[in-house]
Short mmCIF file of C-alpha atoms and ligand atoms in Angstrom, two decimals:
data_model
loop_
_atom_site.label_atom_id
_atom_site.label_comp_id
_atom_site.label_asym_id
_atom_site.label_seq_id
_atom_site.Cartn_x
_atom_site.Cartn_y
_atom_site.Cartn_z
CA MET Z 20 52.76 -32.51 -41.34
CA MET Z 21 49.54 -33.36 -39.53
CA THR Z 22 49.55 -36.01 -36.85
CA GLU Z 23 46.81 -37.16 -34.51
CA ARG Z 24 46.42 -36.13 -30.90
CA VAL Z 25 45.15 -38.81 -28.54
CA ASN Z 26 43.16 -37.94 -25.42
CA ILE Z 27 44.69 -39.87 -22.53
CA LEU Z 28 43.00 -39.08 -19.19
CA GLY Z 29 42.13 -35.61 -20.46
CA VAL Z 30 45.54 -34.73 -21.89
CA GLN Z 31 46.03 -34.47 -25.65
CA VAL Z 32 49.16 -36.46 -26.49
CA ASP Z 33 50.67 -36.20 -29.98
CA ALA Z 34 50.96 -39.48 -31.88
CA VAL Z 35 54.42 -38.74 -33.23
CA THR Z 36 57.55 -40.69 -33.98
CA MET Z 37 60.90 -39.44 -32.73
CA SER Z 38 61.76 -37.99 -36.13
CA GLN Z 39 58.40 -36.21 -36.35
CA ALA Z 40 58.94 -34.79 -32.86
CA VAL Z 41 62.35 -33.45 -33.88
CA GLU Z 42 60.82 -31.97 -37.05
CA ARG Z 43 58.17 -30.22 -34.95
CA VAL Z 44 60.76 -28.70 -32.65
CA ILE Z 45 62.71 -27.41 -35.65
CA ASN Z 46 59.50 -25.79 -36.95
CA LEU Z 47 58.70 -24.27 -33.55
CA ILE Z 48 62.15 -22.70 -33.40
CA GLY Z 49 61.60 -21.37 -36.92
CA MET Z 50 58.35 -19.73 -35.85
CA GLY Z 51 60.16 -18.02 -32.99
CA LYS Z 52 57.17 -17.60 -30.66
CA PRO Z 53 57.63 -18.97 -27.12
CA SER Z 54 56.35 -22.55 -27.08
CA MET Z 55 56.46 -25.51 -24.76
CA VAL Z 56 57.16 -29.16 -25.41
CA ALA Z 57 56.14 -31.69 -22.77
CA THR Z 58 57.16 -35.31 -22.37
CA ALA Z 59 54.17 -37.19 -20.97
CA ASN Z 60 54.79 -40.42 -19.14
CA ALA Z 61 52.17 -42.39 -17.20
CA GLU Z 62 53.00 -40.69 -13.92
CA MET Z 63 52.64 -37.21 -15.40
CA LEU Z 64 49.32 -38.08 -17.04
CA LEU Z 65 48.06 -39.50 -13.77
CA ASN Z 66 49.20 -36.37 -11.90
CA ALA Z 67 47.30 -34.25 -14.40
CA THR Z 68 44.04 -35.96 -13.39
CA HIS Z 69 44.26 -34.29 -9.98
CA ASP Z 70 46.32 -31.22 -10.86
CA ALA Z 71 44.15 -28.96 -13.01
CA GLU Z 72 46.97 -26.47 -13.56
CA LEU Z 73 49.28 -29.17 -14.91
CA LYS Z 74 46.52 -30.48 -17.18
CA LYS Z 75 45.87 -26.99 -18.55
CA ILE Z 76 49.60 -26.45 -19.19
CA LEU Z 77 49.98 -29.78 -20.98
CA ASN Z 78 46.97 -29.08 -23.17
CA ALA Z 79 48.37 -25.67 -24.03
CA ALA Z 80 51.76 -27.13 -25.02
CA SER Z 81 52.69 -27.06 -28.71
CA LEU Z 82 53.84 -30.66 -28.57
CA VAL Z 83 53.25 -33.45 -26.05
CA VAL Z 84 55.34 -36.53 -26.81
CA PRO Z 85 54.51 -40.06 -25.63
CA ASP Z 86 57.27 -40.59 -23.08
CA GLY Z 87 57.31 -44.14 -21.83
CA ALA Z 88 55.75 -47.52 -22.46
CA GLY Z 89 52.72 -46.63 -20.32
CA THR Z 90 51.65 -43.75 -22.55
CA VAL Z 91 52.06 -45.81 -25.74
CA TRP Z 92 50.11 -48.68 -24.17
CA ALA Z 93 47.29 -46.32 -23.09
CA ALA Z 94 46.84 -44.83 -26.56
CA ARG Z 95 46.73 -48.25 -28.19
CA HIS Z 96 44.39 -49.60 -25.50
CA LEU Z 97 42.06 -46.73 -26.33
CA GLY Z 98 42.14 -47.89 -29.94
CA LYS Z 99 44.35 -45.10 -31.26
CA GLN Z 100 47.57 -45.07 -33.23
CA MET Z 101 50.75 -44.41 -31.29
CA PRO Z 102 53.77 -45.19 -33.45
CA GLU Z 103 56.50 -45.39 -30.82
CA ARG Z 104 57.78 -44.18 -27.49
CA VAL Z 105 59.53 -40.81 -27.55
CA ALA Z 106 61.43 -40.63 -24.25
CA GLY Z 107 62.39 -37.16 -23.06
CA PHE Z 108 66.00 -38.18 -22.60
CA ASP Z 109 66.18 -39.53 -26.16
CA LEU Z 110 64.46 -36.45 -27.60
CA VAL Z 111 67.08 -34.25 -25.97
CA GLN Z 112 69.87 -36.38 -27.44
CA GLU Z 113 68.33 -36.22 -30.94
CA LEU Z 114 67.95 -32.43 -30.69
CA MET Z 115 71.53 -32.05 -29.51
CA LYS Z 116 72.71 -34.21 -32.40
CA ILE Z 117 71.09 -32.01 -35.06
CA ALA Z 118 71.69 -28.70 -33.24
CA PRO Z 119 75.13 -27.86 -34.72
CA ALA Z 120 73.81 -28.14 -38.29
CA HIS Z 121 70.97 -25.71 -37.45
CA ASP Z 122 73.02 -23.53 -35.12
CA PHE Z 123 70.53 -24.12 -32.31
CA LYS Z 124 71.71 -22.97 -28.88
CA PHE Z 125 70.76 -24.60 -25.57
CA PHE Z 126 70.46 -23.44 -21.98
CA LEU Z 127 70.52 -26.13 -19.28
CA PHE Z 128 68.52 -25.14 -16.21
CA GLY Z 129 68.04 -27.50 -13.27
CA ALA Z 130 69.41 -30.39 -11.18
CA ALA Z 131 71.85 -30.16 -8.26
CA PRO Z 132 74.81 -27.73 -8.37
CA GLY Z 133 77.46 -28.89 -10.87
CA ILE Z 134 75.24 -31.39 -12.67
CA ALA Z 135 74.15 -29.16 -15.56
CA ASP Z 136 77.83 -28.26 -16.12
CA LYS Z 137 78.74 -31.94 -16.30
CA ALA Z 138 75.86 -32.54 -18.70
CA LYS Z 139 77.17 -29.64 -20.80
CA LEU Z 140 80.65 -31.19 -20.97
CA LYS Z 141 79.15 -34.54 -21.91
CA ALA Z 142 77.09 -32.93 -24.67
CA GLU Z 143 80.18 -31.13 -25.98
CA THR Z 144 82.01 -34.45 -26.22
CA LEU Z 145 79.12 -36.35 -27.77
CA TYR Z 146 77.94 -33.63 -30.16
CA PRO Z 147 80.92 -31.66 -31.49
CA GLY Z 148 80.06 -28.07 -32.37
CA ILE Z 149 77.08 -27.90 -30.01
CA LYS Z 150 76.48 -24.51 -28.39
CA ILE Z 151 75.40 -24.63 -24.77
CA VAL Z 152 75.19 -20.97 -23.90
CA GLY Z 153 74.52 -21.27 -20.18
CA THR Z 154 73.73 -23.46 -17.18
CA ARG Z 155 72.06 -22.87 -13.81
CA ASN Z 156 71.29 -25.36 -11.06
CA GLY Z 157 67.68 -26.00 -10.10
CA TYR Z 158 67.82 -25.22 -6.39
CA PHE Z 159 66.82 -21.62 -5.83
CA LYS Z 160 64.73 -19.31 -3.66
CA ALA Z 161 61.89 -17.17 -4.94
CA GLU Z 162 64.12 -14.11 -4.68
CA ASP Z 163 66.67 -15.66 -7.09
CA GLU Z 164 64.14 -15.97 -9.89
CA LEU Z 165 64.68 -12.54 -11.41
CA ASP Z 166 68.38 -13.30 -11.64
CA ILE Z 167 67.78 -16.69 -13.22
CA ILE Z 168 65.40 -15.20 -15.78
CA ALA Z 169 67.89 -12.44 -16.61
CA GLN Z 170 70.69 -15.02 -17.03
CA ILE Z 171 68.61 -17.21 -19.35
CA LYS Z 172 67.36 -14.25 -21.43
CA SER Z 173 70.76 -12.68 -21.88
CA SER Z 174 72.27 -15.91 -23.18
CA ARG Z 175 69.55 -16.09 -25.89
CA PRO Z 176 69.12 -19.84 -26.32
CA ASP Z 177 66.78 -21.39 -28.90
CA ILE Z 178 65.99 -24.31 -26.60
CA LEU Z 179 65.63 -24.07 -22.83
CA LEU Z 180 65.84 -27.42 -21.05
CA ALA Z 181 64.45 -27.33 -17.50
CA ALA Z 182 65.14 -30.22 -15.12
CA LEU Z 183 63.24 -29.35 -11.94
CA GLY Z 184 61.07 -32.46 -11.72
CA VAL Z 185 57.39 -32.81 -12.58
CA PRO Z 186 55.30 -30.63 -12.27
CA LYS Z 187 57.62 -27.90 -11.04
CA GLN Z 188 59.43 -27.63 -14.37
CA GLU Z 189 56.21 -27.42 -16.42
CA LYS Z 190 54.72 -24.80 -14.10
CA TRP Z 191 57.88 -22.72 -14.00
CA LEU Z 192 58.30 -22.76 -17.77
CA PHE Z 193 54.65 -21.90 -18.35
CA LYS Z 194 54.69 -19.05 -15.86
CA HIS Z 195 57.79 -17.45 -17.32
CA LYS Z 196 57.60 -18.32 -21.01
CA ASP Z 197 56.30 -14.98 -22.28
CA GLU Z 198 58.89 -13.12 -20.30
CA LEU Z 199 61.72 -15.44 -21.34
CA LYS Z 200 60.78 -15.36 -25.05
CA ILE Z 201 62.71 -18.59 -25.73
CA PRO Z 202 61.33 -20.33 -28.86
CA VAL Z 203 61.21 -23.82 -27.30
CA SER Z 204 61.16 -24.85 -23.64
CA ILE Z 205 61.15 -28.49 -22.57
CA GLY Z 206 60.80 -30.01 -19.09
CA VAL Z 207 63.33 -32.83 -19.03
CA GLY Z 208 63.20 -34.38 -15.52
CA GLY Z 209 66.26 -36.46 -14.73
CA THR Z 210 67.99 -35.94 -18.10
CA PHE Z 211 70.96 -33.93 -16.76
CA ASP Z 212 71.55 -36.48 -13.99
CA VAL Z 213 71.76 -39.24 -16.58
CA MET Z 214 74.01 -37.21 -18.90
CA ALA Z 215 76.29 -36.32 -15.98
CA GLY Z 216 76.53 -40.02 -15.12
CA VAL Z 217 74.96 -39.56 -11.67
CA VAL Z 218 71.93 -41.67 -12.52
CA LYS Z 219 72.14 -44.61 -14.88
CA ARG Z 220 69.73 -45.26 -17.72
CA ALA Z 221 68.31 -48.78 -17.85
CA PRO Z 222 70.23 -51.20 -20.10
CA LEU Z 223 68.84 -51.40 -23.63
CA TRP Z 224 67.32 -54.85 -23.10
CA MET Z 225 65.30 -53.52 -20.17
CA GLN Z 226 64.19 -50.47 -22.18
CA LYS Z 227 63.11 -52.79 -24.99
CA ALA Z 228 61.29 -55.04 -22.53
CA ARG Z 229 59.51 -51.84 -21.35
CA LEU Z 230 61.01 -52.25 -17.90
CA GLU Z 231 62.78 -48.92 -17.57
CA TRP Z 232 60.45 -47.95 -14.67
CA LEU Z 233 61.48 -51.10 -12.77
CA PHE Z 234 65.16 -50.32 -13.24
CA ARG Z 235 64.67 -46.79 -11.89
CA ALA Z 236 62.80 -48.05 -8.86
CA MET Z 237 65.55 -50.59 -8.14
CA LEU Z 238 68.26 -47.97 -8.42
CA GLN Z 239 66.47 -45.29 -6.39
CA PRO Z 240 64.36 -47.14 -3.82
CA SER Z 241 63.07 -43.77 -2.61
CA ARG Z 242 61.15 -43.66 -5.88
CA ALA Z 243 59.59 -47.07 -5.39
CA GLY Z 244 56.43 -45.54 -3.92
CA ARG Z 245 55.95 -43.80 -7.24
CA LEU Z 246 55.44 -47.22 -8.86
CA LEU Z 247 51.91 -47.17 -7.50
CA ALA Z 248 51.21 -44.63 -10.19
CA LEU Z 249 51.39 -47.39 -12.82
CA PRO Z 250 48.49 -49.61 -11.68
CA LYS Z 251 46.46 -46.46 -10.94
CA PHE Z 252 47.19 -45.21 -14.44
CA VAL Z 253 46.18 -48.55 -15.99
CA TRP Z 254 42.94 -48.53 -13.98
CA LYS Z 255 42.05 -44.98 -15.02
CA VAL Z 256 42.74 -45.70 -18.69
CA HIS Z 257 40.41 -48.73 -18.44
CA GLN Z 258 37.73 -46.50 -16.96
CA GLN Z 259 38.20 -43.96 -19.74
CA LYS Z 260 37.86 -46.73 -22.33
CA ASN Z 261 34.68 -48.01 -20.71
CA GLY Z 262 33.27 -44.50 -20.59
CA ALA Z 263 33.13 -44.40 -16.80
N1 UDP R 321 65.36 -30.77 -9.13
C1 UDP R 321 65.74 -29.43 -9.13
N2 UDP R 321 65.15 -28.56 -8.29
C2 UDP R 321 64.18 -28.95 -7.40
C3 UDP R 321 63.75 -30.30 -7.43
C4 UDP R 321 64.36 -31.19 -8.31
O1 UDP R 321 66.61 -29.04 -9.91
O2 UDP R 321 63.68 -28.11 -6.67
C5 UDP R 321 66.00 -31.68 -10.07
C6 UDP R 321 66.59 -32.93 -9.47
O3 UDP R 321 67.89 -32.64 -8.96
C7 UDP R 321 66.61 -33.86 -10.68
C8 UDP R 321 65.39 -33.42 -11.46
O4 UDP R 321 65.01 -32.16 -10.94
O5 UDP R 321 67.75 -33.59 -11.46
C9 UDP R 321 64.19 -34.35 -11.29
O6 UDP R 321 64.50 -35.59 -11.68
P1 UDP R 321 63.48 -36.79 -11.60
O7 UDP R 321 64.09 -37.91 -12.33
O8 UDP R 321 62.98 -36.97 -10.21
O9 UDP R 321 62.33 -36.18 -12.52
P2 UDP R 321 60.82 -36.53 -12.61
O10 UDP R 321 60.71 -38.01 -12.64
O11 UDP R 321 60.15 -35.87 -11.44
O12 UDP R 321 60.49 -35.87 -13.90
#
């Protein structure tokens, strides 16, 4: 299955549907080599314009899905095909849904103490038969890293989900991927918080109206400053289109 990659502010984003993204992950697990999947929203793509390491990591990823209305808009504005939004949270749910049939095992790494365990319980209720082989919170000191790596390796997951925030999760996964030898690693931001019920997802009508970002800002006013990323992103995509 060949799909296009679209250059958005210097990052190659895969023009995939949700089902194509899931298919890719299944193939990556089959290949067995350590690989990374990234979920690129407007804020991440904007960050990559001034974070060369993040940009390099994203361009080295095996799959970069268009997470969010901003990314889909950008691709289309640049005259490219972008079938639909593939939100990181939704991708995780789809992978968890098909996991029992493929015997795929997950490790949940990140978020505040107790949250990954709650997300695990939620997944076990929603997706009967799912195997979540370990959890670890995302607040650690440099000297804990060897321990964390040993814990993840010894539980032998097929998919490592890391929720440490952007770009910490991408950098951590990239740095340790060869040592970890996990077939697929994905940075998943606030996914465990939402699964644990600590943070709410926007109602469907708001998601459909492409207003999920507004809902998040309303719920967590501390994030409101991050909204500035959106107009900046739009401006930079315009510049890219006009060849500036
Ligand atoms: N987090 C963590 N360790 C840290 C910083 C953040 O585990 O050192 C977690 C945080 O508790 C939250 C997630 O990372 O669960 C980041 O969520 P957010 O929605 O802010 O993700 P972003 O929008 O940055 O991807």
